[in-house]
Amino acid sequence: MKTIAKLLCGVALAAVAIAPASAKDLNKVGISVGLLGNPFFVATIKGIEVAAFDVSAPGADVTVMTNNVKAGEAACQYLIDHTGGKGDYVILNGPASSSILERVKGCKDVLAKHPDIK
């Protein structure tokens, strides 16, 4: 139970860390149609170089990626090592992005090797 509580605290802290920044005064309003509302698209048509970090972004000028499958494997192996490889595990993932989907895949690959984990 303590392990689940610690995991949920970690998830709660992560949610706080990515919460929106404090409110700012609205000085301008822009109206966009279709892709024009996508800042990535606007940057590319204006000739601004775009860098993507830890997510796939087709069309980016530079992409820096982590091996997210390996990161998911390492994270879940750590949990297994510290819980004796038994028990009920829950995966709470956020918005579907390449990095999250790949980390969940890595985690599930490791968990599948341990029949005492549900």
GROMACS .gro file of C-alpha atoms in nm:
model
  118
    1MET     CA    1   0.000   0.000   0.000
    2LYS     CA    2   0.288   0.238   0.078
    3THR     CA    3   0.430   0.178  -0.270
    4ILE     CA    4   0.100   0.270  -0.436
    5ALA     CA    5   0.072   0.578  -0.215
    6LYS     CA    6   0.425   0.684  -0.313
    7LEU     CA    7   0.347   0.630  -0.681
    8LEU     CA    8   0.026   0.832  -0.658
    9CYS     CA    9   0.213   1.113  -0.477
   10GLY     CA   10   0.467   1.112  -0.760
   11VAL     CA   11   0.189   1.136  -1.018
   12ALA     CA   12   0.028   1.421  -0.824
   13LEU     CA   13   0.359   1.608  -0.804
   14ALA     CA   14   0.411   1.561  -1.178
   15ALA     CA   15   0.064   1.701  -1.244
   16VAL     CA   16   0.143   2.009  -1.034
   17ALA     CA   17   0.474   2.054  -1.214
   18ILE     CA   18   0.303   2.069  -1.553
   19ALA     CA   19   0.012   2.283  -1.442
   20PRO     CA   20  -0.037   2.602  -1.641
   21ALA     CA   21   0.171   2.904  -1.541
   22SER     CA   22   0.006   3.195  -1.365
   23ALA     CA   23  -0.244   3.402  -1.561
   24LYS     CA   24  -0.118   3.688  -1.776
   25ASP     CA   25  -0.297   3.988  -1.919
   26LEU     CA   26  -0.445   3.934  -2.264
   27ASN     CA   27  -0.298   4.195  -2.498
   28LYS     CA   28  -0.379   4.046  -2.839
   29VAL     CA   29  -0.630   3.807  -2.984
   30GLY     CA   30  -0.553   3.597  -3.292
   31ILE     CA   31  -0.806   3.411  -3.501
   32SER     CA   32  -0.683   3.109  -3.693
   33VAL     CA   33  -0.834   2.874  -3.944
   34GLY     CA   34  -0.731   2.509  -3.962
   35LEU     CA   35  -0.357   2.451  -3.935
   36LEU     CA   36  -0.289   2.819  -3.880
   37GLY     CA   37  -0.378   2.759  -3.514
   38ASN     CA   38  -0.086   2.518  -3.479
   39PRO     CA   39   0.226   2.708  -3.360
   40PHE     CA   40   0.450   2.447  -3.526
   41PHE     CA   41   0.285   2.510  -3.863
   42VAL     CA   42   0.302   2.887  -3.820
   43ALA     CA   43   0.673   2.866  -3.731
   44THR     CA   44   0.753   2.656  -4.038
   45ILE     CA   45   0.572   2.887  -4.282
   46LYS     CA   46   0.748   3.188  -4.129
   47GLY     CA   47   1.087   3.021  -4.174
   48ILE     CA   48   1.155   2.976  -3.802
   49GLU     CA   49   1.368   2.672  -3.724
   50VAL     CA   50   1.185   2.423  -3.505
   51ALA     CA   51   1.347   2.181  -3.259
   52ALA     CA   52   1.158   1.890  -3.105
   53PHE     CA   53   1.270   1.739  -2.775
   54ASP     CA   54   1.163   1.390  -2.664
   55VAL     CA   55   0.864   1.364  -2.900
   56SER     CA   56   0.843   1.289  -3.268
   57ALA     CA   57   0.755   1.597  -3.471
   58PRO     CA   58   0.760   1.534  -3.845
   59GLY     CA   59   0.899   1.838  -4.022
   60ALA     CA   60   1.110   1.964  -3.731
   61ASP     CA   61   1.454   2.091  -3.829
   62VAL     CA   62   1.616   1.920  -3.529
   63THR     CA   63   1.489   1.632  -3.314
   64VAL     CA   64   1.653   1.513  -2.992
   65MET     CA   65   1.506   1.187  -2.866
   66THR     CA   66   1.542   0.963  -2.564
   67ASN     CA   67   1.511   0.588  -2.612
   68ASN     CA   68   1.168   0.596  -2.448
   69VAL     CA   69   1.107   0.221  -2.469
   70LYS     CA   70   1.432   0.166  -2.278
   71ALA     CA   71   1.332   0.435  -2.025
   72GLY     CA   72   0.998   0.260  -1.964
   73GLU     CA   73   1.175  -0.074  -1.925
   74ALA     CA   74   1.420   0.074  -1.673
   75ALA     CA   75   1.145   0.246  -1.472
   76CYS     CA   76   0.933  -0.066  -1.439
   77GLN     CA   77   1.233  -0.288  -1.371
   78TYR     CA   78   1.315  -0.054  -1.082
   79LEU     CA   79   0.962  -0.099  -0.946
   80ILE     CA   80   0.987  -0.476  -0.979
   81ASP     CA   81   1.323  -0.480  -0.805
   82HIS     CA   82   1.184  -0.279  -0.514
   83THR     CA   83   0.850  -0.457  -0.474
   84GLY     CA   84   0.968  -0.816  -0.499
   85GLY     CA   85   0.811  -0.870  -0.842
   86LYS     CA   86   0.462  -0.929  -0.704
   87GLY     CA   87   0.146  -0.727  -0.673
   88ASP     CA   88  -0.101  -0.516  -0.862
   89TYR     CA   89   0.041  -0.240  -1.080
   90VAL     CA   90  -0.149   0.045  -1.244
   91ILE     CA   91  -0.014   0.251  -1.533
   92LEU     CA   92  -0.148   0.606  -1.545
   93ASN     CA   93  -0.039   0.769  -1.866
   94GLY     CA   94  -0.102   1.121  -1.983
   95PRO     CA   95  -0.190   1.264  -2.322
   96ALA     CA   96  -0.101   1.029  -2.607
   97SER     CA   97   0.239   1.140  -2.735
   98SER     CA   98   0.513   0.928  -2.883
   99SER     CA   99   0.725   0.950  -2.568
  100ILE     CA  100   0.445   0.838  -2.335
  101LEU     CA  101   0.325   0.559  -2.565
  102GLU     CA  102   0.680   0.425  -2.603
  103ARG     CA  103   0.751   0.437  -2.228
  104VAL     CA  104   0.428   0.252  -2.153
  105LYS     CA  105   0.525  -0.010  -2.413
  106GLY     CA  106   0.865  -0.060  -2.247
  107CYS     CA  107   0.703  -0.089  -1.907
  108LYS     CA  108   0.446  -0.342  -2.027
  109ASP     CA  109   0.721  -0.548  -2.195
  110VAL     CA  110   0.901  -0.582  -1.860
  111LEU     CA  111   0.584  -0.644  -1.659
  112ALA     CA  112   0.480  -0.922  -1.900
  113LYS     CA  113   0.787  -1.122  -1.792
  114HIS     CA  114   0.659  -1.137  -1.432
  115PRO     CA  115   0.347  -1.353  -1.391
  116ASP     CA  116   0.298  -1.249  -1.027
  117ILE     CA  117   0.231  -0.891  -1.134
  118LYS     CA  118  -0.121  -0.801  -1.243
   0.00000   0.00000   0.00000
